[in-house]
GROMACS .gro file of C-alpha atoms in nm:
model
  279
    1LYS     CA    1   0.027   0.003  -0.014
    2ALA     CA    2   0.111   0.336  -0.087
    3ALA     CA    3   0.005   0.677   0.137
    4ARG     CA    4   0.036   1.013  -0.063
    5ASP     CA    5   0.116   1.318   0.174
    6SER     CA    6  -0.170   1.506   0.093
    7ILE     CA    7  -0.492   1.503  -0.135
    8LYS     CA    8  -0.724   1.784  -0.184
    9ILE     CA    9  -1.089   1.750  -0.357
   10ARG     CA   10  -1.243   2.038  -0.563
   11LYS     CA   11  -1.624   1.945  -0.627
   12ARG     CA   12  -1.687   2.169  -0.930
   13SER     CA   13  -1.519   2.371  -1.177
   14VAL     CA   14  -1.761   2.563  -1.355
   15ALA     CA   15  -1.485   2.684  -1.609
   16LEU     CA   16  -1.364   2.343  -1.694
   17ASP     CA   17  -1.736   2.189  -1.673
   18THR     CA   18  -1.562   1.927  -1.478
   19GLU     CA   19  -1.740   1.762  -1.177
   20LEU     CA   20  -1.473   1.665  -0.927
   21ILE     CA   21  -1.083   1.739  -0.922
   22MET     CA   22  -0.820   1.543  -0.696
   23LEU     CA   23  -0.527   1.763  -0.656
   24ALA     CA   24  -0.235   1.535  -0.489
   25MET     CA   25   0.056   1.683  -0.369
   26GLU     CA   26   0.386   1.496  -0.297
   27ASN     CA   27   0.659   1.657  -0.067
   28GLN     CA   28   1.031   1.612  -0.141
   29GLU     CA   29   1.351   1.711   0.058
   30HIS     CA   30   1.579   1.510  -0.156
   31ILE     CA   31   1.560   1.388  -0.520
   32HIS     CA   32   1.410   1.091  -0.601
   33TYR     CA   33   1.539   0.953  -0.889
   34ALA     CA   34   1.276   0.717  -0.979
   35MET     CA   35   0.993   0.997  -0.883
   36PRO     CA   36   0.774   1.001  -1.214
   37LEU     CA   37   0.734   0.585  -1.168
   38ARG     CA   38   0.610   0.662  -0.806
   39VAL     CA   39   0.384   0.944  -0.936
   40MET     CA   40   0.258   0.699  -1.213
   41GLY     CA   41   0.199   0.429  -0.918
   42TYR     CA   42   0.006   0.666  -0.695
   43ASP     CA   43  -0.218   0.786  -1.025
   44TYR     CA   44  -0.314   0.470  -1.118
   45GLY     CA   45  -0.402   0.380  -0.736
   46ALA     CA   46  -0.627   0.655  -0.745
   47TYR     CA   47  -0.777   0.547  -1.056
   48LYS     CA   48  -0.820   0.190  -0.981
   49LYS     CA   49  -0.970   0.276  -0.669
   50GLN     CA   50  -1.263   0.476  -0.845
   51TYR     CA   51  -1.275   0.191  -1.094
   52ASP     CA   52  -1.320  -0.056  -0.842
   53SER     CA   53  -1.620   0.167  -0.671
   54ASN     CA   54  -1.735   0.210  -0.988
   55ALA     CA   55  -1.775  -0.156  -1.093
   56ARG     CA   56  -1.914  -0.266  -0.761
   57ARG     CA   57  -2.226  -0.115  -0.874
   58TYR     CA   58  -2.290  -0.360  -1.171
   59LYS     CA   59  -2.399  -0.707  -1.007
   60THR     CA   60  -2.602  -0.816  -1.282
   61ALA     CA   61  -2.593  -0.717  -1.698
   62GLU     CA   62  -2.943  -0.549  -1.642
   63GLY     CA   63  -2.907  -0.258  -1.893
   64MET     CA   64  -2.551  -0.310  -1.985
   65SER     CA   65  -2.416  -0.442  -2.302
   66ALA     CA   66  -2.217  -0.749  -2.307
   67ASP     CA   67  -1.909  -0.575  -2.329
   68GLU     CA   68  -2.008  -0.310  -2.056
   69TYR     CA   69  -2.055  -0.611  -1.834
   70LEU     CA   70  -1.751  -0.772  -1.912
   71SER     CA   71  -1.588  -0.427  -1.841
   72ARG     CA   72  -1.779  -0.358  -1.526
   73MET     CA   73  -1.780   0.011  -1.662
   74LYS     CA   74  -2.063   0.142  -1.906
   75ARG     CA   75  -1.947   0.347  -2.197
   76SER     CA   76  -2.078   0.654  -2.059
   77ASP     CA   77  -1.879   0.635  -1.731
   78ARG     CA   78  -1.601   0.895  -1.622
   79PHE     CA   79  -1.357   0.914  -1.369
   80VAL     CA   80  -1.219   1.178  -1.205
   81PRO     CA   81  -0.910   1.364  -1.311
   82VAL     CA   82  -0.625   1.299  -1.082
   83ILE     CA   83  -0.329   1.599  -1.077
   84THR     CA   84  -0.025   1.519  -0.904
   85ILE     CA   85   0.237   1.808  -0.820
   86VAL     CA   86   0.595   1.733  -0.644
   87VAL     CA   87   0.698   1.995  -0.415
   88TYR     CA   88   1.075   1.979  -0.417
   89TYR     CA   89   1.217   2.207  -0.114
   90GLY     CA   90   1.617   2.069  -0.118
   91GLU     CA   91   1.869   2.317  -0.171
   92LYS     CA   92   2.023   2.222  -0.493
   93ALA     CA   93   1.861   2.214  -0.859
   94TRP     CA   94   1.659   1.891  -0.902
   95ASP     CA   95   1.884   1.687  -1.143
   96GLY     CA   96   1.656   1.377  -1.157
   97ALA     CA   97   1.408   1.262  -1.411
   98LYS     CA   98   1.083   1.464  -1.480
   99SER     CA   99   0.905   1.183  -1.693
  100LEU     CA  100   0.903   0.822  -1.765
  101TYR     CA  101   1.092   0.866  -2.086
  102GLU     CA  102   1.397   0.996  -1.879
  103MET     CA  103   1.437   0.677  -1.701
  104LEU     CA  104   1.418   0.452  -2.022
  105LYS     CA  105   1.677   0.349  -2.267
  106ILE     CA  106   1.468   0.332  -2.572
  107PRO     CA  107   1.597   0.276  -2.921
  108GLU     CA  108   1.477   0.564  -3.151
  109GLU     CA  109   1.287   0.317  -3.370
  110ILE     CA  110   1.045   0.249  -3.069
  111VAL     CA  111   0.977   0.580  -2.881
  112PRO     CA  112   0.660   0.642  -3.091
  113TYR     CA  113   0.500   0.319  -2.930
  114VAL     CA  114   0.621   0.361  -2.596
  115ASN     CA  115   0.370   0.550  -2.381
  116ASP     CA  116   0.539   0.844  -2.170
  117TYR     CA  117   0.431   0.945  -1.809
  118LYS     CA  118   0.530   1.300  -1.732
  119MET     CA  119   0.533   1.492  -1.355
  120VAL     CA  120   0.467   1.804  -1.247
  121LEU     CA  121   0.765   1.917  -1.047
  122VAL     CA  122   0.769   2.250  -0.827
  123GLU     CA  123   1.051   2.335  -0.706
  124ALA     CA  124   1.055   2.560  -0.396
  125ARG     CA  125   1.388   2.725  -0.426
  126ARG     CA  126   1.288   2.903  -0.745
  127SER     CA  127   0.912   2.830  -0.810
  128GLY     CA  128   0.798   3.090  -1.044
  129LEU     CA  129   0.463   3.016  -0.955
  130LYS     CA  130   0.163   3.260  -0.982
  131LEU     CA  131  -0.036   3.225  -0.682
  132HIS     CA  132  -0.305   3.405  -0.556
  133ASN     CA  133  -0.385   3.306  -0.199
  134SER     CA  134  -0.174   3.509   0.073
  135LYS     CA  135  -0.077   3.186   0.278
  136ASN     CA  136   0.040   3.008  -0.032
  137ILE     CA  137   0.249   3.323  -0.142
  138ASP     CA  138   0.433   3.367   0.209
  139LEU     CA  139   0.490   2.990   0.204
  140PHE     CA  140   0.664   2.997  -0.130
  141ARG     CA  141   0.869   3.313  -0.082
  142LEU     CA  142   0.986   3.239   0.240
  143LEU     CA  143   1.094   2.873   0.113
  144GLU     CA  144   1.291   3.068  -0.171
  145ILE     CA  145   1.462   3.293   0.076
  146LEU     CA  146   1.561   3.001   0.309
  147LEU     CA  147   1.687   2.774   0.026
  148ASP     CA  148   1.895   3.043  -0.159
  149GLN     CA  149   2.259   2.949  -0.103
  150SER     CA  150   2.406   3.286  -0.280
  151HIS     CA  151   2.372   3.467   0.088
  152PRO     CA  152   2.525   3.407   0.392
  153THR     CA  153   2.344   3.254   0.652
  154SER     CA  154   2.318   3.543   0.892
  155GLU     CA  155   2.148   3.753   0.597
  156THR     CA  156   1.901   3.486   0.504
  157ARG     CA  157   1.832   3.442   0.855
  158LYS     CA  158   1.741   3.810   0.878
  159ARG     CA  159   1.588   3.822   0.522
  160ALA     CA  160   1.308   3.564   0.595
  161ILE     CA  161   1.245   3.712   0.962
  162GLU     CA  162   1.179   4.052   0.807
  163TYR     CA  163   0.992   3.934   0.551
  164ALA     CA  164   0.772   3.736   0.795
  165ARG     CA  165   0.718   4.023   1.010
  166GLU     CA  166   0.651   4.267   0.740
  167LYS     CA  167   0.351   4.049   0.565
  168GLN     CA  168   0.241   3.917   0.906
  169VAL     CA  169   0.264   3.563   0.780
  170ASP     CA  170   0.013   3.305   0.960
  171ARG     CA  171   0.167   3.083   1.207
  172SER     CA  172   0.065   2.792   1.028
  173VAL     CA  173   0.263   2.913   0.740
  174ILE     CA  174   0.578   2.963   0.942
  175LEU     CA  175   0.497   2.601   1.136
  176ALA     CA  176   0.489   2.509   0.755
  177VAL     CA  177   0.834   2.639   0.616
  178ALA     CA  178   1.010   2.563   0.947
  179GLY     CA  179   0.921   2.157   0.911
  180ALA     CA  180   1.017   2.200   0.539
  181VAL     CA  181   1.384   2.297   0.598
  182ASN     CA  182   1.404   2.185   0.945
  183CYS     CA  183   1.425   2.497   1.154
  184LYS     CA  184   1.398   2.494   1.531
  185MET     CA  185   1.071   2.651   1.627
  186ASP     CA  186   0.945   2.658   1.984
  187TYR     CA  187   0.578   2.574   1.921
  188MET     CA  188   0.483   2.672   2.312
  189GLU     CA  189   0.631   3.006   2.251
  190LEU     CA  190   0.418   3.047   1.965
  191THR     CA  191   0.112   2.952   2.109
  192LYS     CA  192   0.155   3.225   2.423
  193GLU     CA  193  -0.081   3.508   2.365
  194GLY     CA  194   0.082   3.812   2.231
  195ALA     CA  195   0.408   3.625   2.127
  196ASP     CA  196   0.564   3.750   1.810
  197MET     CA  197   0.641   3.435   1.586
  198CYS     CA  198   0.944   3.609   1.420
  199THR     CA  199   1.132   3.617   1.770
  200VAL     CA  200   1.121   3.251   1.761
  201PHE     CA  201   1.210   3.191   1.442
  202GLU     CA  202   1.571   3.008   1.482
  203MET     CA  203   1.746   2.895   1.188
  204THR     CA  204   1.949   2.625   1.378
  205TRP     CA  205   1.922   2.429   1.041
  206ALA     CA  206   2.094   2.684   0.834
  207GLU     CA  207   2.340   2.777   1.095
  208GLY     CA  208   2.455   2.395   1.094
  209LYS     CA  209   2.470   2.401   0.755
  210ALA     CA  210   2.708   2.666   0.741
  211GLU     CA  211   2.915   2.599   1.015
  212GLY     CA  212   2.970   2.224   0.854
  213ARG     CA  213   3.081   2.422   0.534
  214VAL     CA  214   3.348   2.631   0.704
  215GLU     CA  215   3.680   2.498   0.689
  216GLY     CA  216   3.880   2.456   1.026
  217ARG     CA  217   3.591   2.475   1.267
  218ALA     CA  218   3.628   2.278   1.564
  219GLU     CA  219   3.506   1.959   1.643
  220GLY     CA  220   3.253   2.067   1.903
  221ARG     CA  221   3.099   2.288   1.637
  222VAL     CA  222   3.024   1.995   1.384
  223GLU     CA  223   2.863   1.792   1.694
  224GLY     CA  224   2.648   2.102   1.755
  225LYS     CA  225   2.547   2.104   1.392
  226ALA     CA  226   2.436   1.741   1.428
  227GLU     CA  227   2.254   1.837   1.762
  228GLY     CA  228   2.098   2.147   1.600
  229ARG     CA  229   1.974   1.957   1.305
  230ALA     CA  230   1.828   1.649   1.550
  231GLU     CA  231   1.635   1.943   1.724
  232GLY     CA  232   1.495   2.083   1.384
  233ILE     CA  233   1.377   1.743   1.295
  234ALA     CA  234   1.176   1.709   1.620
  235GLU     CA  235   1.048   2.077   1.588
  236GLY     CA  236   0.926   1.984   1.240
  237ILE     CA  237   0.758   1.638   1.353
  238ARG     CA  238   0.591   1.811   1.626
  239ALA     CA  239   0.463   2.115   1.388
  240LEU     CA  240   0.347   1.830   1.137
  241ILE     CA  241   0.140   1.618   1.419
  242LEU     CA  242  -0.019   1.950   1.588
  243ASP     CA  243  -0.109   2.104   1.237
  244ASN     CA  244  -0.242   1.787   1.117
  245LEU     CA  245  -0.459   1.733   1.437
  246GLU     CA  246  -0.587   2.053   1.378
  247GLU     CA  247  -0.729   1.972   1.098
  248GLY     CA  248  -0.872   1.673   1.194
  249THR     CA  249  -0.660   1.431   1.073
  250SER     CA  250  -0.648   1.066   1.243
  251LYS     CA  251  -0.372   0.985   1.458
  252GLU     CA  252  -0.332   0.663   1.228
  253ARG     CA  253  -0.306   0.872   0.899
  254ILE     CA  254  -0.030   1.104   1.102
  255ILE     CA  255   0.179   0.847   1.169
  256LEU     CA  256   0.198   0.725   0.833
  257LYS     CA  257   0.265   1.059   0.710
  258LEU     CA  258   0.561   1.065   1.007
  259GLN     CA  259   0.714   0.728   0.861
  260LYS     CA  260   0.709   0.881   0.515
  261ARG     CA  261   0.797   1.254   0.537
  262PHE     CA  262   1.098   1.167   0.826
  263SER     CA  263   1.175   0.813   0.717
  264LEU     CA  264   1.084   0.665   1.062
  265LYS     CA  265   1.016   0.321   1.153
  266GLU     CA  266   0.632   0.288   1.266
  267ALA     CA  267   0.770   0.231   1.677
  268GLU     CA  268   0.950   0.561   1.649
  269ALA     CA  269   0.657   0.750   1.472
  270ARG     CA  270   0.417   0.630   1.727
  271LYS     CA  271   0.654   0.729   2.005
  272TYR     CA  272   0.636   1.077   1.881
  273MET     CA  273   0.278   1.093   1.841
  274LYS     CA  274   0.247   1.006   2.206
  275GLU     CA  275   0.501   1.250   2.319
  276PHE     CA  276   0.375   1.569   2.108
  277ALA     CA  277  -0.009   1.486   2.070
  278PRO     CA  278  -0.215   1.614   2.329
  279SER     CA  279  -0.395   1.333   2.531
   0.00000   0.00000   0.00000
């Protein structure tokens, strides 16, 4: 079984005359060199689920042609389109395949006969997206700032905080950004009345990365980097758990997300759930 990171359903699109659209997202911190194949599997699973649900309606051949009954699908039946978007928020440019063709070694003579499968990729470090929702705009703008390696860490941190303060970025957006880039966020401080979210926007992930790149740093600094990253990951896990609980996501579903997003074993994910989830 495979579980997506998230999925949204739009009930009606008048402009496109479409009854229902399922928009799915896969969040990637690292480059996955088999991602087109993975997306193809997710999409097939979504369509197969629709087919199975539809087929269960036809228990007899009444009102159906022989071909329709054998197909367990009427000629007029239609499924809901599925759109999968891969959001990659790594520091380096995506250099993996973006289509099934790019994963295959195909002799030129048979290319016209081999089906391709393309995936939609969004690189958070330079998305170029035209967005309308203010939260989405703030999310991707902050990711662009934090994933930009052309500036010193101190300047990057300053730019992110200034943007968050100037735009009065919503707490949920800051937590989402923190989880994506493994920043250290004190959730309890954020929930205090009158708390300034920007003052607890501490970039331990970026600082640790910078320290690790500077030559001649003492061994203690390297250890500090590892500790800081571990703390940042824990904060990202806590943010994911609390945000999903607020949205009404079941604990079992959150545990699956933790296993996939942070490469945890089930026992580890359940331990974090017990630690961070309110009783």
